[in-house]
Each structure stands twice: as C-alpha cells, then as structure tokens.
Amino acid sequence: DSGVTQTPKHLITATGQRVTLRCSPRSGDLSVYWYQQSLDQGLQFLIQYYNGEERAKGNILERFSAQQFPDLHSELNLSSLELGDSALYFCASSAVTTSGSTDTQYFGPGTRLTVL
Amino acid sequence: DAKTTQPNSMESNEEEPVHLPCNHSTISGTDYIHWYRQLPSQGPEYVIHGLTSNVNNRMASLAIAEDRKSSTLILHRATLRDAAVYYCILRKTSYDKVIFGPGTSLSVIP
C-alpha cells in the first residue's frame, strides 16, 4: 500500500459526459501527479501540482482539467468524454521540497474509466 | 527532453540475477536516472534512482556507466513477484515533465 488513495476504482460512463476523479496523496506529500495509461499509448504524464499550484504540464487535453485543493487532495476533471478516453488514470504523490531536488513518486491503485 | 531506450522484453529464471539495461545517450549532467516497475494490475512503484554513483537498496542495485550514457538495474535473485514492466526515466528536477517509455517487460520462469 503506497498510501495514495484514488476514488472511484471503476467508472463507466457514456460519450459526451463529464467525470471527476479524486486523489488523496500520502500524508505530508505536497506534490500530486496525474497519469493516463491506455493499451496503445502507455503511461502518459498529464499534469503535476505542488502545494496547490500547477508545476508541470504534459500531454493533457483541453477537455481535461485538474486542481489541487488546500487540503492537498486533487481532482482530475474529464469532460466531453470520447471512446478514446477509456484508460487507467493514476495519481502519484511525492514529498517535493526544493526545485533543485528530485523526488520519489508513490502511485495510487488507479481509476479505470470506461467510456461507452 | 532526454530519452531512454530499453529492450521490449526479457526473460529470467527464478533465483538467478537479472540485468535490465537502459540507454540514455543524450543524458545531461543534471539528469537523475530513476527506475520504476509496474506489476500486473497495479500502479507503478519506485525501485531506485541515482545520479552518478552506483546505488543499492533492498530491492535492487543500479549500476551507472562512467559516461552516464547507460545504466543497468540489477535484481540479484529474481522471484516470480519480480515479473513486471520496468521503466527507466530521466528527470532533472522535481518539476520536469515525466516521460515514461514503453519499458521492459520482465518474465520470470519458475
């Protein structure tokens, strides 16, 4: 158990809908990352937040957005869903402290999204 | 962004050492080398990381070439539980984009 929790575990929805995925980082971790993993694309970095602020951005679609709240939990919002958005979505957290250091990421168990 | 290349797949016999290679010929002096692995149906988990010197921890060892253009993750005695996809990634700082390649799928034969 990494200490990172993600809800829900599974989500089934229809095209065009909007969903919210939730992540609670390990206690004390200030940084949260979101990843998408599909069979054909592998593990893709979407976005990173540090203490409520966006820090790094990857291949995140405009239909997707994220935020990190004052209690450090994070939400990933996916809207106008398409069939191709079906994937595993992972959240990770790390105890990033200074910009000159590198961190260890602890991954949650993931949310499996199925778009029908 | 510095890239890494790894073999698509490798096999090992149980209880034998495994050497998983990673090439990163365009690595810069400030890139850290990280290894993660992903067991079936689980999220990735951290294995080890290093900058220049070889590193050891309870899970594995990391051997970094002198020119830093390649590295090798060493599992000293493979177990069935080590069957996973192993990813080698480079990061300068904790605020860089994280780029995972396809990784190496390790099969462990009983």
PDB file of N, CA, C and O in Angstrom, chain A residues 45-106:
ATOM      1  N   PHE A  45       2.185  11.132 -18.877  1.00  0.00           N
ATOM      2  CA  PHE A  45       2.117  12.155 -17.838  1.00  0.00           C
ATOM      3  C   PHE A  45       1.140  13.245 -18.263  1.00  0.00           C
ATOM      4  O   PHE A  45       1.206  13.743 -19.392  1.00  0.00           O
ATOM      5  N   LEU A  46       0.235  13.613 -17.392  1.00  0.00           N
ATOM      6  CA  LEU A  46      -0.742  14.656 -17.719  1.00  0.00           C
ATOM      7  C   LEU A  46      -0.373  15.990 -17.082  1.00  0.00           C
ATOM      8  O   LEU A  46      -0.219  17.000 -17.767  1.00  0.00           O
ATOM      9  N   ILE A  47      -0.235  16.005 -15.762  1.00  0.00           N
ATOM     10  CA  ILE A  47      -0.030  17.280 -15.084  1.00  0.00           C
ATOM     11  C   ILE A  47       0.486  17.043 -13.669  1.00  0.00           C
ATOM     12  O   ILE A  47       0.275  15.966 -13.102  1.00  0.00           O
ATOM     13  N   GLN A  48       1.195  18.046 -13.132  1.00  0.00           N
ATOM     14  CA  GLN A  48       1.707  17.994 -11.772  1.00  0.00           C
ATOM     15  C   GLN A  48       1.313  19.252 -11.022  1.00  0.00           C
ATOM     16  O   GLN A  48       1.389  20.358 -11.563  1.00  0.00           O
ATOM     17  N   TYR A  49       0.904  19.085  -9.777  1.00  0.00           N
ATOM     18  CA  TYR A  49       0.622  20.205  -8.886  1.00  0.00           C
ATOM     19  C   TYR A  49       1.532  20.133  -7.680  1.00  0.00           C
ATOM     20  O   TYR A  49       1.880  19.043  -7.221  1.00  0.00           O
ATOM     21  N   TYR A  50       1.928  21.287  -7.202  1.00  0.00           N
ATOM     22  CA  TYR A  50       2.717  21.370  -5.988  1.00  0.00           C
ATOM     23  C   TYR A  50       2.074  22.394  -5.077  1.00  0.00           C
ATOM     24  O   TYR A  50       1.996  23.573  -5.425  1.00  0.00           O
ATOM     25  N   ASN A  51       1.596  21.942  -3.932  1.00  0.00           N
ATOM     26  CA  ASN A  51       1.010  22.821  -2.927  1.00  0.00           C
ATOM     27  C   ASN A  51      -0.037  23.759  -3.522  1.00  0.00           C
ATOM     28  O   ASN A  51      -0.063  24.946  -3.218  1.00  0.00           O
ATOM     29  N   GLY A  52      -0.862  23.219  -4.385  1.00  0.00           N
ATOM     30  CA  GLY A  52      -1.969  23.977  -4.943  1.00  0.00           C
ATOM     31  C   GLY A  52      -1.684  24.665  -6.269  1.00  0.00           C
ATOM     32  O   GLY A  52      -2.606  25.165  -6.919  1.00  0.00           O
ATOM     33  N   GLU A  53      -0.421  24.679  -6.681  1.00  0.00           N
ATOM     34  CA  GLU A  53      -0.088  25.375  -7.928  1.00  0.00           C
ATOM     35  C   GLU A  53       0.351  24.382  -9.001  1.00  0.00           C
ATOM     36  O   GLU A  53       1.056  23.407  -8.712  1.00  0.00           O
ATOM     37  N   GLU A  54      -0.010  24.670 -10.228  1.00  0.00           N
ATOM     38  CA  GLU A  54       0.430  23.837 -11.346  1.00  0.00           C
ATOM     39  C   GLU A  54       1.925  23.999 -11.530  1.00  0.00           C
ATOM     40  O   GLU A  54       2.439  25.115 -11.583  1.00  0.00           O
ATOM     41  N   ARG A  55       2.670  22.855 -11.664  1.00  0.00           N
ATOM     42  CA  ARG A  55       4.124  22.927 -11.780  1.00  0.00           C
ATOM     43  C   ARG A  55       4.665  22.403 -13.106  1.00  0.00           C
ATOM     44  O   ARG A  55       5.682  22.859 -13.583  1.00  0.00           O
ATOM     45  N   ALA A  56       4.031  21.394 -13.637  1.00  0.00           N
ATOM     46  CA  ALA A  56       4.499  20.846 -14.910  1.00  0.00           C
ATOM     47  C   ALA A  56       3.294  20.303 -15.661  1.00  0.00           C
ATOM     48  O   ALA A  56       2.338  19.816 -15.056  1.00  0.00           O
ATOM     49  N   LYS A  57       3.355  20.444 -16.978  1.00  0.00           N
ATOM     50  CA  LYS A  57       2.229  20.021 -17.793  1.00  0.00           C
ATOM     51  C   LYS A  57       2.719  19.066 -18.860  1.00  0.00           C
ATOM     52  O   LYS A  57       3.738  19.328 -19.517  1.00  0.00           O
ATOM     53  N   GLY A  58       2.008  17.987 -19.049  1.00  0.00           N
ATOM     54  CA  GLY A  58       2.356  17.035 -20.089  1.00  0.00           C
ATOM     55  C   GLY A  58       1.322  17.079 -21.192  1.00  0.00           C
ATOM     56  O   GLY A  58       0.846  18.135 -21.584  1.00  0.00           O
ATOM     57  N   ASN A  59       0.954  15.919 -21.693  1.00  0.00           N
ATOM     58  CA  ASN A  59       0.034  15.834 -22.827  1.00  0.00           C
ATOM     59  C   ASN A  59      -1.415  15.860 -22.376  1.00  0.00           C
ATOM     60  O   ASN A  59      -2.187  14.967 -22.711  1.00  0.00           O
ATOM     61  N   ILE A  60      -1.799  16.866 -21.652  1.00  0.00           N
ATOM     62  CA  ILE A  60      -3.169  16.936 -21.150  1.00  0.00           C
ATOM     63  C   ILE A  60      -4.055  17.658 -22.144  1.00  0.00           C
ATOM     64  O   ILE A  60      -3.724  18.736 -22.628  1.00  0.00           O
ATOM     65  N   LEU A  61      -5.172  17.031 -22.476  1.00  0.00           N
ATOM     66  CA  LEU A  61      -6.099  17.612 -23.441  1.00  0.00           C
ATOM     67  C   LEU A  61      -6.803  18.820 -22.830  1.00  0.00           C
ATOM     68  O   LEU A  61      -6.948  18.923 -21.612  1.00  0.00           O
ATOM     69  N   GLU A  62      -7.286  19.701 -23.698  1.00  0.00           N
ATOM     70  CA  GLU A  62      -8.017  20.882 -23.207  1.00  0.00           C
ATOM     71  C   GLU A  62      -9.323  20.496 -22.527  1.00  0.00           C
ATOM     72  O   GLU A  62      -9.821  21.221 -21.669  1.00  0.00           O
ATOM     73  N   ARG A  63      -9.850  19.335 -22.879  1.00  0.00           N
ATOM     74  CA  ARG A  63     -11.098  18.852 -22.254  1.00  0.00           C
ATOM     75  C   ARG A  63     -10.860  18.368 -20.827  1.00  0.00           C
ATOM     76  O   ARG A  63     -11.803  18.098 -20.085  1.00  0.00           O
ATOM     77  N   PHE A  64      -9.606  18.226 -20.473  1.00  0.00           N
ATOM     78  CA  PHE A  64      -9.253  17.745 -19.136  1.00  0.00           C
ATOM     79  C   PHE A  64      -8.739  18.917 -18.306  1.00  0.00           C
ATOM     80  O   PHE A  64      -8.026  19.795 -18.803  1.00  0.00           O
ATOM     81  N   SER A  65      -9.055  18.902 -17.033  1.00  0.00           N
ATOM     82  CA  SER A  65      -8.501  19.912 -16.134  1.00  0.00           C
ATOM     83  C   SER A  65      -8.283  19.290 -14.774  1.00  0.00           C
ATOM     84  O   SER A  65      -8.869  18.246 -14.450  1.00  0.00           O
ATOM     85  N   ALA A  66      -7.430  19.891 -13.996  1.00  0.00           N
ATOM     86  CA  ALA A  66      -7.142  19.368 -12.667  1.00  0.00           C
ATOM     87  C   ALA A  66      -6.955  20.524 -11.703  1.00  0.00           C
ATOM     88  O   ALA A  66      -6.742  21.672 -12.108  1.00  0.00           O
ATOM     89  N   GLN A  67      -7.048  20.211 -10.437  1.00  0.00           N
ATOM     90  CA  GLN A  67      -6.722  21.188  -9.412  1.00  0.00           C
ATOM     91  C   GLN A  67      -6.309  20.458  -8.140  1.00  0.00           C
ATOM     92  O   GLN A  67      -6.643  19.291  -7.939  1.00  0.00           O
ATOM     93  N   GLN A  68      -5.578  21.183  -7.321  1.00  0.00           N
ATOM     94  CA  GLN A  68      -5.181  20.667  -6.026  1.00  0.00           C
ATOM     95  C   GLN A  68      -5.724  21.626  -4.973  1.00  0.00           C
ATOM     96  O   GLN A  68      -5.517  22.831  -5.049  1.00  0.00           O
ATOM     97  N   PHE A  69      -6.400  21.075  -4.003  1.00  0.00           N
ATOM     98  CA  PHE A  69      -7.110  21.867  -3.004  1.00  0.00           C
ATOM     99  C   PHE A  69      -6.213  22.160  -1.788  1.00  0.00           C
ATOM    100  O   PHE A  69      -5.158  21.546  -1.635  1.00  0.00           O
ATOM    101  N   PRO A  70      -6.635  23.095  -0.937  1.00  0.00           N
ATOM    102  CA  PRO A  70      -5.824  23.430   0.247  1.00  0.00           C
ATOM    103  C   PRO A  70      -5.506  22.237   1.143  1.00  0.00           C
ATOM    104  O   PRO A  70      -4.459  22.216   1.784  1.00  0.00           O
ATOM    105  N   ASP A  71      -6.385  21.233   1.175  1.00  0.00           N
ATOM    106  CA  ASP A  71      -6.051  20.054   1.990  1.00  0.00           C
ATOM    107  C   ASP A  71      -5.158  19.079   1.226  1.00  0.00           C
ATOM    108  O   ASP A  71      -4.882  17.987   1.697  1.00  0.00           O
ATOM    109  N   LEU A  72      -4.701  19.466   0.058  1.00  0.00           N
ATOM    110  CA  LEU A  72      -3.749  18.775  -0.812  1.00  0.00           C
ATOM    111  C   LEU A  72      -4.345  17.646  -1.640  1.00  0.00           C
ATOM    112  O   LEU A  72      -3.627  17.092  -2.491  1.00  0.00           O
ATOM    113  N   HIS A  73      -5.615  17.336  -1.467  1.00  0.00           N
ATOM    114  CA  HIS A  73      -6.180  16.341  -2.361  1.00  0.00           C
ATOM    115  C   HIS A  73      -6.343  16.979  -3.731  1.00  0.00           C
ATOM    116  O   HIS A  73      -6.363  18.210  -3.878  1.00  0.00           O
ATOM    117  N   SER A  74      -6.449  16.143  -4.741  1.00  0.00           N
ATOM    118  CA  SER A  74      -6.517  16.649  -6.108  1.00  0.00           C
ATOM    119  C   SER A  74      -7.675  15.983  -6.844  1.00  0.00           C
ATOM    120  O   SER A  74      -8.084  14.865  -6.509  1.00  0.00           O
ATOM    121  N   GLU A  75      -8.185  16.700  -7.812  1.00  0.00           N
ATOM    122  CA  GLU A  75      -9.236  16.162  -8.665  1.00  0.00           C
ATOM    123  C   GLU A  75      -8.856  16.359 -10.125  1.00  0.00           C
ATOM    124  O   GLU A  75      -8.294  17.403 -10.491  1.00  0.00           O
ATOM    125  N   LEU A  76      -9.165  15.355 -10.919  1.00  0.00           N
ATOM    126  CA  LEU A  76      -8.966  15.425 -12.369  1.00  0.00           C
ATOM    127  C   LEU A  76     -10.351  15.382 -13.008  1.00  0.00           C
ATOM    128  O   LEU A  76     -11.106  14.442 -12.779  1.00  0.00           O
ATOM    129  N   ASN A  77     -10.680  16.435 -13.730  1.00  0.00           N
ATOM    130  CA  ASN A  77     -11.971  16.538 -14.377  1.00  0.00           C
ATOM    131  C   ASN A  77     -11.826  16.235 -15.860  1.00  0.00           C
ATOM    132  O   ASN A  77     -10.992  16.838 -16.542  1.00  0.00           O
ATOM    133  N   LEU A  78     -12.634  15.319 -16.343  1.00  0.00           N
ATOM    134  CA  LEU A  78     -12.608  14.930 -17.754  1.00  0.00           C
ATOM    135  C   LEU A  78     -13.983  15.236 -18.333  1.00  0.00           C
ATOM    136  O   LEU A  78     -14.995  14.751 -17.818  1.00  0.00           O
ATOM    137  N   SER A  79     -14.029  16.046 -19.379  1.00  0.00           N
ATOM    138  CA  SER A  79     -15.327  16.432 -19.934  1.00  0.00           C
ATOM    139  C   SER A  79     -15.424  16.052 -21.406  1.00  0.00           C
ATOM    140  O   SER A  79     -14.411  15.700 -22.040  1.00  0.00           O
ATOM    141  N   SER A  80     -16.650  16.124 -21.921  1.00  0.00           N
ATOM    142  CA  SER A  80     -16.929  15.769 -23.326  1.00  0.00           C
ATOM    143  C   SER A  80     -16.232  14.463 -23.683  1.00  0.00           C
ATOM    144  O   SER A  80     -15.491  14.370 -24.662  1.00  0.00           O
ATOM    145  N   LEU A  81     -16.460  13.467 -22.858  1.00  0.00           N
ATOM    146  CA  LEU A  81     -15.702  12.219 -22.963  1.00  0.00           C
ATOM    147  C   LEU A  81     -15.893  11.541 -24.304  1.00  0.00           C
ATOM    148  O   LEU A  81     -16.991  11.540 -24.893  1.00  0.00           O
ATOM    149  N   GLU A  82     -14.795  10.953 -24.793  1.00  0.00           N
ATOM    150  CA  GLU A  82     -14.784  10.208 -26.035  1.00  0.00           C
ATOM    151  C   GLU A  82     -14.382   8.769 -25.731  1.00  0.00           C
ATOM    152  O   GLU A  82     -13.809   8.474 -24.678  1.00  0.00           O
ATOM    153  N   LEU A  83     -14.662   7.882 -26.698  1.00  0.00           N
ATOM    154  CA  LEU A  83     -14.318   6.477 -26.504  1.00  0.00           C
ATOM    155  C   LEU A  83     -12.826   6.318 -26.184  1.00  0.00           C
ATOM    156  O   LEU A  83     -12.434   5.492 -25.360  1.00  0.00           O
ATOM    157  N   GLY A  84     -12.012   7.130 -26.826  1.00  0.00           N
ATOM    158  CA  GLY A  84     -10.563   7.037 -26.658  1.00  0.00           C
ATOM    159  C   GLY A  84     -10.062   7.474 -25.299  1.00  0.00           C
ATOM    160  O   GLY A  84      -8.879   7.303 -24.994  1.00  0.00           O
ATOM    161  N   ASP A  85     -10.934   8.036 -24.490  1.00  0.00           N
ATOM    162  CA  ASP A  85     -10.522   8.436 -23.139  1.00  0.00           C
ATOM    163  C   ASP A  85     -10.570   7.262 -22.168  1.00  0.00           C
ATOM    164  O   ASP A  85     -10.120   7.384 -21.024  1.00  0.00           O
ATOM    165  N   SER A  86     -11.089   6.140 -22.617  1.00  0.00           N
ATOM    166  CA  SER A  86     -11.106   4.947 -21.770  1.00  0.00           C
ATOM    167  C   SER A  86      -9.669   4.550 -21.457  1.00  0.00           C
ATOM    168  O   SER A  86      -8.852   4.361 -22.361  1.00  0.00           O
ATOM    169  N   ALA A  87      -9.372   4.454 -20.183  1.00  0.00           N
ATOM    170  CA  ALA A  87      -7.993   4.194 -19.765  1.00  0.00           C
ATOM    171  C   ALA A  87      -7.959   4.032 -18.258  1.00  0.00           C
ATOM    172  O   ALA A  87      -8.953   4.230 -17.565  1.00  0.00           O
ATOM    173  N   LEU A  88      -6.756   3.688 -17.774  1.00  0.00           N
ATOM    174  CA  LEU A  88      -6.482   3.731 -16.343  1.00  0.00           C
ATOM    175  C   LEU A  88      -5.892   5.100 -16.041  1.00  0.00           C
ATOM    176  O   LEU A  88      -4.980   5.559 -16.752  1.00  0.00           O
ATOM    177  N   TYR A  89      -6.380   5.743 -15.010  1.00  0.00           N
ATOM    178  CA  TYR A  89      -5.847   7.037 -14.597  1.00  0.00           C
ATOM    179  C   TYR A  89      -5.194   6.875 -13.235  1.00  0.00           C
ATOM    180  O   TYR A  89      -5.836   6.466 -12.268  1.00  0.00           O
ATOM    181  N   PHE A  90      -3.897   7.168 -13.201  1.00  0.00           N
ATOM    182  CA  PHE A  90      -3.145   7.044 -11.966  1.00  0.00           C
ATOM    183  C   PHE A  90      -2.824   8.418 -11.402  1.00  0.00           C
ATOM    184  O   PHE A  90      -2.522   9.364 -12.118  1.00  0.00           O
ATOM    185  N   CYS A  91      -2.844   8.469 -10.107  1.00  0.00           N
ATOM    186  CA  CYS A  91      -2.372   9.616  -9.364  1.00  0.00           C
ATOM    187  C   CYS A  91      -1.117   9.181  -8.613  1.00  0.00           C
ATOM    188  O   CYS A  91      -1.003   8.016  -8.190  1.00  0.00           O
ATOM    189  N   ALA A  92      -0.172  10.077  -8.482  1.00  0.00           N
ATOM    190  CA  ALA A  92       1.025   9.804  -7.685  1.00  0.00           C
ATOM    191  C   ALA A  92       1.298  11.013  -6.812  1.00  0.00           C
ATOM    192  O   ALA A  92       0.894  12.132  -7.150  1.00  0.00           O
ATOM    193  N   SER A  93       1.965  10.795  -5.704  1.00  0.00           N
ATOM    194  CA  SER A  93       2.350  11.937  -4.873  1.00  0.00           C
ATOM    195  C   SER A  93       3.814  11.828  -4.496  1.00  0.00           C
ATOM    196  O   SER A  93       4.412  10.748  -4.559  1.00  0.00           O
ATOM    197  N   SER A  94       4.396  12.965  -4.169  1.00  0.00           N
ATOM    198  CA  SER A  94       5.791  12.973  -3.736  1.00  0.00           C
ATOM    199  C   SER A  94       6.003  14.109  -2.759  1.00  0.00           C
ATOM    200  O   SER A  94       5.254  15.079  -2.730  1.00  0.00           O
ATOM    201  N   ALA A  95       7.083  13.972  -1.997  1.00  0.00           N
ATOM    202  CA  ALA A  95       7.413  14.973  -0.982  1.00  0.00           C
ATOM    203  C   ALA A  95       8.424  15.949  -1.553  1.00  0.00           C
ATOM    204  O   ALA A  95       9.555  16.036  -1.087  1.00  0.00           O
ATOM    205  N   VAL A  96       8.021  16.673  -2.588  1.00  0.00           N
ATOM    206  CA  VAL A  96       8.929  17.640  -3.213  1.00  0.00           C
ATOM    207  C   VAL A  96       9.120  18.818  -2.280  1.00  0.00           C
ATOM    208  O   VAL A  96       8.172  19.368  -1.756  1.00  0.00           O
ATOM    209  N   THR A  97      10.371  19.196  -2.095  1.00  0.00           N
ATOM    210  CA  THR A  97      10.601  20.327  -1.203  1.00  0.00           C
ATOM    211  C   THR A  97      11.317  21.475  -1.900  1.00  0.00           C
ATOM    212  O   THR A  97      10.916  22.605  -1.782  1.00  0.00           O
ATOM    213  N   THR A  98      12.361  21.176  -2.667  1.00  0.00           N
ATOM    214  CA  THR A  98      13.094  22.265  -3.318  1.00  0.00           C
ATOM    215  C   THR A  98      13.191  22.011  -4.808  1.00  0.00           C
ATOM    216  O   THR A  98      13.173  20.885  -5.261  1.00  0.00           O
ATOM    217  N   SER A  99      13.342  23.049  -5.579  1.00  0.00           N
ATOM    218  CA  SER A  99      13.364  22.885  -7.034  1.00  0.00           C
ATOM    219  C   SER A  99      14.624  22.200  -7.513  1.00  0.00           C
ATOM    220  O   SER A  99      14.686  21.723  -8.613  1.00  0.00           O
ATOM    221  N   GLY A 100      15.622  22.151  -6.696  1.00  0.00           N
ATOM    222  CA  GLY A 100      16.853  21.523  -7.140  1.00  0.00           C
ATOM    223  C   GLY A 100      16.927  20.047  -6.874  1.00  0.00           C
ATOM    224  O   GLY A 100      17.887  19.385  -7.254  1.00  0.00           O
ATOM    225  N   SER A 101      15.929  19.497  -6.230  1.00  0.00           N
ATOM    226  CA  SER A 101      15.997  18.085  -5.859  1.00  0.00           C
ATOM    227  C   SER A 101      15.143  17.255  -6.796  1.00  0.00           C
ATOM    228  O   SER A 101      14.371  17.769  -7.588  1.00  0.00           O
ATOM    229  N   THR A 102      15.305  15.984  -6.706  1.00  0.00           N
ATOM    230  CA  THR A 102      14.459  15.075  -7.457  1.00  0.00           C
ATOM    231  C   THR A 102      13.691  14.212  -6.461  1.00  0.00           C
ATOM    232  O   THR A 102      14.136  14.030  -5.341  1.00  0.00           O
ATOM    233  N   ASP A 103      12.549  13.721  -6.866  1.00  0.00           N
ATOM    234  CA  ASP A 103      11.659  13.113  -5.900  1.00  0.00           C
ATOM    235  C   ASP A 103      11.304  11.681  -6.265  1.00  0.00           C
ATOM    236  O   ASP A 103      11.468  11.250  -7.386  1.00  0.00           O
ATOM    237  N   THR A 104      10.814  10.955  -5.284  1.00  0.00           N
ATOM    238  CA  THR A 104      10.272   9.623  -5.494  1.00  0.00           C
ATOM    239  C   THR A 104       8.757   9.736  -5.533  1.00  0.00           C
ATOM    240  O   THR A 104       8.155  10.348  -4.660  1.00  0.00           O
ATOM    241  N   GLN A 105       8.171   9.164  -6.553  1.00  0.00           N
ATOM    242  CA  GLN A 105       6.724   9.219  -6.682  1.00  0.00           C
ATOM    243  C   GLN A 105       6.102   7.936  -6.157  1.00  0.00           C
ATOM    244  O   GLN A 105       6.595   6.844  -6.435  1.00  0.00           O
ATOM    245  N   TYR A 106       5.010   8.084  -5.432  1.00  0.00           N
ATOM    246  CA  TYR A 106       4.248   6.950  -4.911  1.00  0.00           C
ATOM    247  C   TYR A 106       2.900   6.954  -5.616  1.00  0.00           C
ATOM    248  O   TYR A 106       2.163   7.937  -5.544  1.00  0.00           O
TER     249      TYR A 106
END
